[in-house]
Coordinates of C-alpha atoms and ligand atoms in Angstrom, one line a residue:
M32 CA 49.5 -162.6 -8.0
P33 CA 48.3 -164.7 -11.1
E34 CA 50.9 -166.2 -13.4
T35 CA 51.7 -163.9 -16.3
V36 CA 53.0 -164.3 -19.9
N37 CA 55.2 -161.7 -21.5
L38 CA 54.4 -160.7 -25.1
S39 CA 55.9 -158.1 -27.4
L40 CA 53.6 -155.6 -28.8
D41 CA 53.9 -157.1 -32.3
E42 CA 53.1 -160.6 -30.9
A43 CA 50.0 -159.2 -29.3
R44 CA 49.0 -157.4 -32.4
A45 CA 49.3 -160.5 -34.5
L46 CA 47.2 -162.5 -32.2
S47 CA 44.5 -159.9 -32.2
L48 CA 44.3 -159.6 -35.9
A49 CA 44.2 -163.4 -36.3
A50 CA 41.4 -163.7 -33.8
L51 CA 39.3 -161.0 -35.1
E52 CA 39.7 -162.3 -38.7
A53 CA 39.0 -165.8 -37.7
H54 CA 35.7 -164.7 -36.0
G55 CA 34.6 -162.8 -39.1
A56 CA 36.0 -159.2 -39.2
N57 CA 37.5 -158.0 -42.5
R58 CA 40.9 -156.6 -42.6
A59 CA 39.9 -153.0 -42.2
N60 CA 37.8 -153.5 -39.1
A61 CA 40.2 -156.1 -37.6
A62 CA 43.0 -153.6 -38.0
A63 CA 41.2 -150.6 -36.5
V64 CA 40.0 -152.6 -33.4
T65 CA 43.4 -154.2 -32.9
D66 CA 45.1 -150.9 -33.1
I67 CA 42.8 -149.6 -30.3
M68 CA 43.4 -152.7 -28.1
I69 CA 47.3 -152.6 -28.6
R70 CA 47.4 -148.8 -27.9
A71 CA 45.7 -149.7 -24.6
E72 CA 48.2 -152.5 -23.9
Q73 CA 51.1 -150.2 -24.9
D74 CA 49.8 -147.6 -22.3
R75 CA 49.2 -150.3 -19.7
C76 CA 45.4 -149.8 -19.7
A77 CA 44.7 -153.5 -19.2
S78 CA 40.9 -153.2 -18.9
H79 CA 40.7 -152.0 -22.5
G80 CA 43.5 -154.1 -24.1
L81 CA 43.3 -157.7 -25.0
F82 CA 41.0 -158.4 -22.2
R83 CA 38.3 -157.1 -24.6
L84 CA 39.1 -159.5 -27.4
Q85 CA 36.8 -162.1 -26.2
G86 CA 33.8 -159.8 -26.2
Y87 CA 34.7 -158.4 -29.6
C88 CA 35.0 -161.9 -31.0
A89 CA 31.8 -163.1 -29.3
S90 CA 29.9 -160.3 -31.0
L91 CA 31.3 -161.1 -34.4
R92 CA 30.5 -164.8 -33.9
S93 CA 26.9 -164.1 -32.7
G94 CA 26.3 -161.9 -35.8
K95 CA 25.4 -158.9 -33.5
V96 CA 28.2 -156.7 -34.8
N97 CA 29.0 -156.2 -38.6
G98 CA 32.6 -157.2 -39.1
A99 CA 32.5 -155.9 -42.7
A100 CA 31.1 -152.6 -41.6
S101 CA 31.8 -149.7 -43.9
P102 CA 31.1 -146.4 -41.9
K103 CA 29.7 -143.4 -43.8
L104 CA 30.5 -139.8 -43.1
R105 CA 27.7 -137.2 -43.5
D106 CA 27.9 -133.5 -43.3
I107 CA 24.6 -132.4 -41.5
A108 CA 25.0 -128.9 -40.3
P109 CA 27.8 -126.3 -40.4
G110 CA 29.2 -127.5 -37.2
V111 CA 27.9 -131.0 -37.1
L112 CA 29.2 -134.1 -38.7
R113 CA 27.8 -137.6 -38.4
V114 CA 29.2 -141.0 -39.0
D115 CA 26.8 -144.0 -39.4
G116 CA 28.8 -146.8 -38.3
D117 CA 27.0 -149.5 -40.3
G118 CA 26.6 -151.7 -37.3
G119 CA 30.4 -152.2 -36.7
F120 CA 32.8 -151.5 -33.9
A121 CA 33.6 -148.0 -33.1
P122 CA 37.2 -147.7 -34.0
L123 CA 36.8 -147.7 -37.8
A124 CA 33.9 -145.3 -37.4
L125 CA 36.2 -143.0 -35.6
D126 CA 38.9 -143.3 -38.1
T127 CA 36.3 -142.3 -40.7
G128 CA 35.1 -139.3 -38.8
L129 CA 38.1 -137.8 -36.8
P130 CA 40.0 -136.3 -39.7
A131 CA 36.9 -134.3 -41.0
L132 CA 36.1 -133.2 -37.4
A133 CA 39.5 -131.8 -37.0
E134 CA 39.3 -129.9 -40.2
R135 CA 36.0 -128.5 -39.5
A136 CA 37.0 -127.4 -36.0
R137 CA 40.1 -125.6 -37.5
Q138 CA 37.8 -123.9 -40.1
Q139 CA 35.1 -122.6 -37.6
G140 CA 36.6 -122.8 -34.1
I141 CA 34.3 -125.6 -32.9
A142 CA 32.6 -128.7 -34.5
A143 CA 31.0 -131.8 -33.2
L144 CA 30.9 -135.4 -34.5
G145 CA 28.0 -137.8 -33.7
L146 CA 28.7 -141.5 -34.3
V147 CA 25.6 -143.7 -34.4
D148 CA 25.0 -147.4 -35.0
I149 CA 28.4 -148.3 -33.4
Y150 CA 29.4 -150.8 -30.7
H151 CA 31.9 -149.0 -28.4
F152 CA 34.0 -151.2 -26.0
A153 CA 37.1 -149.1 -25.8
A154 CA 38.8 -146.4 -23.9
L155 CA 38.0 -142.7 -25.1
W156 CA 41.4 -141.3 -24.7
P157 CA 42.6 -142.3 -28.3
E158 CA 40.0 -140.0 -29.9
V159 CA 40.8 -136.9 -27.8
E160 CA 44.4 -137.5 -27.8
T161 CA 44.3 -137.7 -31.6
L162 CA 42.6 -134.2 -31.6
A163 CA 45.1 -132.7 -29.1
E164 CA 48.0 -134.0 -31.2
A165 CA 46.5 -132.0 -34.2
G166 CA 46.5 -129.0 -32.0
L167 CA 42.8 -129.1 -30.8
S168 CA 40.9 -129.6 -27.5
G169 CA 38.7 -132.6 -27.5
L170 CA 35.7 -133.9 -25.6
A171 CA 34.2 -137.3 -26.0
F172 CA 31.2 -139.1 -24.3
T173 CA 29.7 -142.5 -24.9
Q174 CA 26.9 -144.5 -23.1
A175 CA 27.1 -148.2 -22.5
S176 CA 24.5 -150.8 -21.3
P177 CA 22.8 -150.5 -17.8
M178 CA 25.2 -151.1 -15.0
V179 CA 25.2 -148.1 -12.7
A180 CA 22.4 -147.3 -10.2
P181 CA 21.4 -143.6 -10.3
A182 CA 21.9 -141.7 -7.0
G183 CA 19.2 -142.9 -4.7
G184 CA 18.4 -146.0 -6.8
T185 CA 19.4 -149.5 -6.5
K186 CA 19.0 -151.0 -10.0
P187 CA 21.4 -150.7 -13.0
F188 CA 20.1 -147.9 -15.3
F189 CA 23.0 -145.8 -16.6
G190 CA 26.0 -147.1 -18.4
T191 CA 29.5 -146.6 -17.0
N192 CA 29.3 -143.6 -19.3
P193 CA 32.8 -142.4 -19.8
M194 CA 34.0 -138.9 -20.7
A195 CA 37.4 -137.8 -21.9
F196 CA 38.9 -134.4 -22.3
S197 CA 42.1 -133.3 -24.1
W198 CA 44.1 -130.0 -24.2
P199 CA 46.8 -129.4 -26.8
R200 CA 50.4 -128.3 -25.2
P201 CA 52.6 -127.3 -28.2
G202 CA 55.8 -129.1 -27.9
K203 CA 54.7 -131.3 -24.9
D204 CA 52.4 -134.2 -24.4
P205 CA 48.8 -133.2 -24.3
Y206 CA 46.7 -133.0 -21.1
V207 CA 44.3 -135.9 -21.3
F208 CA 41.9 -137.4 -18.9
D209 CA 39.5 -140.2 -19.6
Q210 CA 37.2 -141.5 -16.8
A211 CA 34.0 -143.4 -16.3
S212 CA 31.2 -141.8 -14.4
A213 CA 31.0 -145.0 -12.4
A214 CA 33.2 -145.2 -9.3
M215 CA 35.1 -148.0 -11.2
A216 CA 35.1 -148.9 -14.8
R217 CA 33.3 -152.2 -15.5
G218 CA 36.4 -153.8 -16.9
D219 CA 38.2 -153.2 -13.7
V220 CA 35.5 -154.7 -11.6
M221 CA 35.7 -157.8 -13.8
I222 CA 39.4 -157.9 -13.5
H223 CA 39.2 -157.8 -9.7
A224 CA 36.6 -160.6 -9.9
R225 CA 38.9 -162.7 -12.1
D226 CA 41.9 -162.1 -9.8
G227 CA 39.8 -162.9 -6.6
K228 CA 40.5 -159.3 -5.2
K229 CA 38.0 -157.1 -3.2
V230 CA 36.7 -153.8 -4.6
P231 CA 36.4 -150.7 -2.4
I232 CA 33.2 -150.0 -0.6
G233 CA 31.4 -147.4 -2.9
T234 CA 32.2 -149.4 -6.1
G235 CA 28.7 -150.9 -6.1
I236 CA 25.9 -152.7 -4.3
D237 CA 24.7 -156.3 -4.3
P238 CA 21.4 -157.5 -5.8
D239 CA 19.7 -156.5 -2.5
G240 CA 21.0 -153.0 -2.6
N241 CA 23.6 -153.5 0.1
P242 CA 27.2 -152.1 0.0
T243 CA 29.7 -154.8 -0.8
E244 CA 33.4 -155.4 -1.4
D245 CA 32.7 -158.5 -3.4
P246 CA 33.2 -157.6 -7.2
N247 CA 30.9 -160.7 -8.2
A248 CA 28.1 -159.2 -6.0
V249 CA 28.7 -155.9 -7.8
L250 CA 28.5 -157.4 -11.2
A251 CA 25.3 -159.2 -10.2
G252 CA 23.8 -156.1 -8.5
A253 CA 24.7 -152.5 -9.5
Q254 CA 27.8 -150.3 -9.8
L255 CA 27.6 -146.9 -8.2
P256 CA 28.4 -143.5 -9.8
F257 CA 31.4 -141.7 -8.6
G258 CA 30.8 -138.9 -6.1
G259 CA 27.2 -139.8 -5.3
Y260 CA 24.6 -137.6 -7.0
K261 CA 27.3 -135.6 -8.7
G262 CA 28.5 -138.5 -10.7
S263 CA 24.8 -139.6 -11.3
N264 CA 24.1 -136.2 -12.9
I265 CA 27.2 -136.4 -15.1
A266 CA 26.0 -140.0 -16.2
M267 CA 22.6 -138.5 -17.0
M268 CA 24.3 -135.8 -19.2
V269 CA 26.3 -138.4 -21.1
E270 CA 23.0 -140.3 -21.8
L271 CA 21.6 -137.0 -23.2
L272 CA 24.7 -136.1 -25.3
A273 CA 25.6 -139.6 -26.7
G274 CA 22.0 -140.9 -26.8
G275 CA 19.4 -138.1 -27.1
L276 CA 21.1 -135.4 -28.9
I277 CA 22.6 -137.4 -31.7
G278 CA 19.7 -139.8 -32.2
S279 CA 21.3 -142.8 -30.7
V280 CA 20.1 -145.0 -27.8
F281 CA 20.1 -144.6 -24.1
S282 CA 21.9 -147.2 -22.0
Y283 CA 18.7 -148.8 -20.8
E284 CA 17.4 -149.1 -24.4
A285 CA 20.8 -150.5 -25.4
G286 CA 20.4 -153.2 -22.6
R287 CA 17.1 -154.2 -24.0
L288 CA 18.3 -154.6 -27.5
D289 CA 21.4 -156.5 -26.5
N290 CA 21.8 -160.3 -27.1
K291 CA 24.0 -160.5 -24.0
D292 CA 26.8 -162.3 -25.9
G293 CA 29.5 -160.5 -23.8
G294 CA 30.4 -158.0 -26.4
P295 CA 29.6 -154.3 -26.4
P296 CA 26.0 -153.0 -26.8
I297 CA 24.8 -150.9 -29.6
G298 CA 25.5 -147.2 -28.8
G299 CA 26.5 -143.8 -30.0
E300 CA 29.4 -141.4 -29.2
I301 CA 29.8 -137.6 -29.4
V302 CA 33.2 -136.0 -30.0
I303 CA 33.5 -132.2 -29.8
A304 CA 36.6 -130.5 -31.1
M305 CA 37.7 -126.9 -30.3
D306 CA 40.5 -124.8 -31.8
P307 CA 42.1 -122.8 -28.9
A308 CA 43.5 -120.4 -31.5
R309 CA 39.9 -119.4 -32.7
F310 CA 38.4 -118.3 -29.4
G311 CA 39.9 -114.8 -29.1
D312 CA 43.2 -115.3 -27.2
A313 CA 45.2 -116.8 -30.3
E314 CA 48.5 -115.1 -29.1
R315 CA 48.5 -116.1 -25.4
W316 CA 46.4 -119.3 -24.8
A317 CA 49.2 -121.8 -25.0
D318 CA 51.5 -119.9 -22.5
H319 CA 48.6 -119.0 -20.3
C320 CA 47.6 -122.7 -20.0
E321 CA 51.2 -123.7 -19.5
A322 CA 51.3 -121.4 -16.4
L323 CA 48.1 -123.1 -15.0
F324 CA 49.7 -126.6 -15.4
A325 CA 53.0 -125.3 -13.8
E326 CA 51.2 -123.8 -10.8
A327 CA 49.2 -126.9 -10.2
T328 CA 52.1 -129.3 -10.5
A329 CA 54.4 -127.1 -8.4
M330 CA 52.4 -128.5 -5.3
D331 CA 53.7 -131.7 -3.9
G332 CA 51.8 -134.8 -4.9
V333 CA 50.0 -133.2 -7.9
R334 CA 50.4 -134.8 -11.3
L335 CA 48.6 -134.3 -14.7
P336 CA 46.3 -137.1 -15.9
G337 CA 47.8 -139.0 -18.9
Q338 CA 51.3 -138.9 -17.7
R339 CA 51.2 -142.5 -16.3
R340 CA 50.1 -143.7 -19.8
R341 CA 52.6 -141.7 -21.7
K342 CA 55.4 -143.1 -19.5
A343 CA 54.1 -146.6 -20.1
R344 CA 53.9 -146.0 -23.8
L345 CA 57.6 -145.4 -23.9
E346 CA 58.5 -148.6 -21.8
T347 CA 56.4 -151.3 -23.2
P348 CA 57.9 -151.4 -26.7
E349 CA 61.1 -152.5 -24.8
T350 CA 59.6 -154.5 -21.9
G351 CA 56.7 -156.1 -23.7
I352 CA 53.4 -156.5 -21.9
E353 CA 52.3 -158.8 -19.2
L354 CA 49.1 -160.8 -19.7
A355 CA 47.5 -163.0 -17.1
R356 CA 48.0 -166.6 -18.1
S357 CA 44.3 -167.2 -18.3
L358 CA 44.0 -164.2 -20.6
Y359 CA 46.9 -165.4 -22.8
D360 CA 45.3 -168.9 -23.1
T361 CA 42.1 -167.2 -24.2
V362 CA 43.7 -165.0 -26.7
T363 CA 45.7 -167.8 -28.3
E364 CA 42.6 -170.0 -28.5
L365 CA 40.7 -167.1 -30.1
A366 CA 43.4 -166.6 -32.6
N367 CA 43.2 -170.3 -33.5
G368 CA 39.6 -169.8 -34.4
Ligands
NDP574 P1 40.7 -144.2 -13.9 O1 40.1 -143.9 -12.6 O2 41.8 -145.3 -14.0 O3 41.5 -142.9 -14.5 C1 40.7 -141.7 -14.7 C2 41.7 -140.6 -15.2 O4 42.3 -140.1 -14.1 C3 42.8 -141.1 -16.2 O5 42.9 -140.1 -17.3 C4 43.9 -141.0 -15.2 O6 45.3 -140.6 -15.9 C5 43.6 -139.9 -14.2 N1 44.3 -140.1 -13.0 C6 44.5 -141.2 -12.2 N2 45.1 -140.8 -11.1 C7 45.4 -139.5 -11.2 C8 45.9 -138.6 -10.3 N3 46.5 -139.0 -9.2 N4 46.1 -137.2 -10.7 C9 45.5 -136.9 -11.8 N5 44.8 -137.7 -12.7 C10 44.9 -139.0 -12.3 O7 39.7 -144.4 -15.1 P2 38.2 -145.2 -15.0 O8 38.4 -146.4 -14.3 O9 37.1 -144.3 -14.6 O10 38.0 -145.4 -16.5 C11 38.9 -146.4 -17.2 C12 38.5 -146.5 -18.7 O11 37.3 -147.2 -19.0 C13 38.5 -145.1 -19.5 O12 39.6 -145.2 -20.4 C14 37.1 -145.1 -20.1 O13 37.1 -144.5 -21.3 C15 36.9 -146.6 -20.2 N6 35.4 -146.9 -20.3 C16 34.9 -147.2 -21.5 C17 33.5 -147.5 -21.6 C18 32.8 -147.9 -22.9 O14 31.8 -148.2 -22.9 N7 33.6 -147.7 -24.1 C19 32.7 -147.5 -20.5 C20 33.4 -147.0 -19.2 C21 34.6 -146.8 -19.2 P3 46.4 -141.8 -16.1 O15 45.9 -142.7 -17.3 O16 47.6 -141.1 -16.5 O17 46.6 -142.5 -14.9

């Protein structure tokens, strides 16, 4: 195991803010990006915590991302809102659009928010969990840059194209899942490479198209979708929803536009919100769905997604977070400008 350094969440937050501001983000953008990384650290989602800081800072320094972005919300159809991210990181654009999306979904049962001209480098659960905590069900999709070979292919084409879903549970933690359509999230492949660990067969292929357990060979070759052609079809759906539908880019287009500074590529995101009380079963939906969760979890070995994170969320304010020494050194160096 690599040597680790323990930090409180406040110490981690201060380092992140200092680093982002030192690399050119204004306070609003630095705070929104920091919040999203520290939420990931608090929930022990290491692949989307401070591990991402270097990429965020690189894209500020290279000038690819607008550190002073001022996202603009537009109302473009009765059920469709749009945020122009002004070439900034996704978190501030999401903060700009999510309250209006929730309000619109409550008014009419369902609404969608397209976010364009953003750079997304984060987990998706924060956006759908926010909706669930407001009593709504959420769906979110974003594309990335080409990393995943389509079923039958051997070259990177799809992004790792994550999807997240949430379901509100009055009086309880919401049901939330958030998963890539790749067999393993890119950040986790990178962490395996950093820590000298193998990845399972099926994670990816080397540059010659051969199955491999070597994470560096996967990074040089291509990742694979989960579940073969089924994950590949879902990855295509994410391209269409987060790229084609909302007038953003496809992963392969984002790859061609990217300056390869190690930060996120340009992209888009679609978030859909639904009010379960407006679909014809206002009286019964909550109890009915609780019965579903109870039946499923009555089986030995079954748990609901999101529970691991929620448990960690309660623990880390007390225990602090463990950062690999190499990551801690990188973060402090970035914070010193
Ligand atoms: P994981 O495979 O780690 O987890 C996927 C989901 O499955 C989680 O919601 C997890 O819940 C749940 N889960 C895990 N084990 C079980 C179980 N035994 N029973 C039920 N549910 C379970 O996620 P991925 O590696 O696929 O993705 C990691 C992250 O990477 C995601 O947050 C995704 O948004 C992000 N990502 C972001 C991209 C971007 O461009 N912005 C690109 C690609 C990925 P729990 O957390 O409770 O364990």
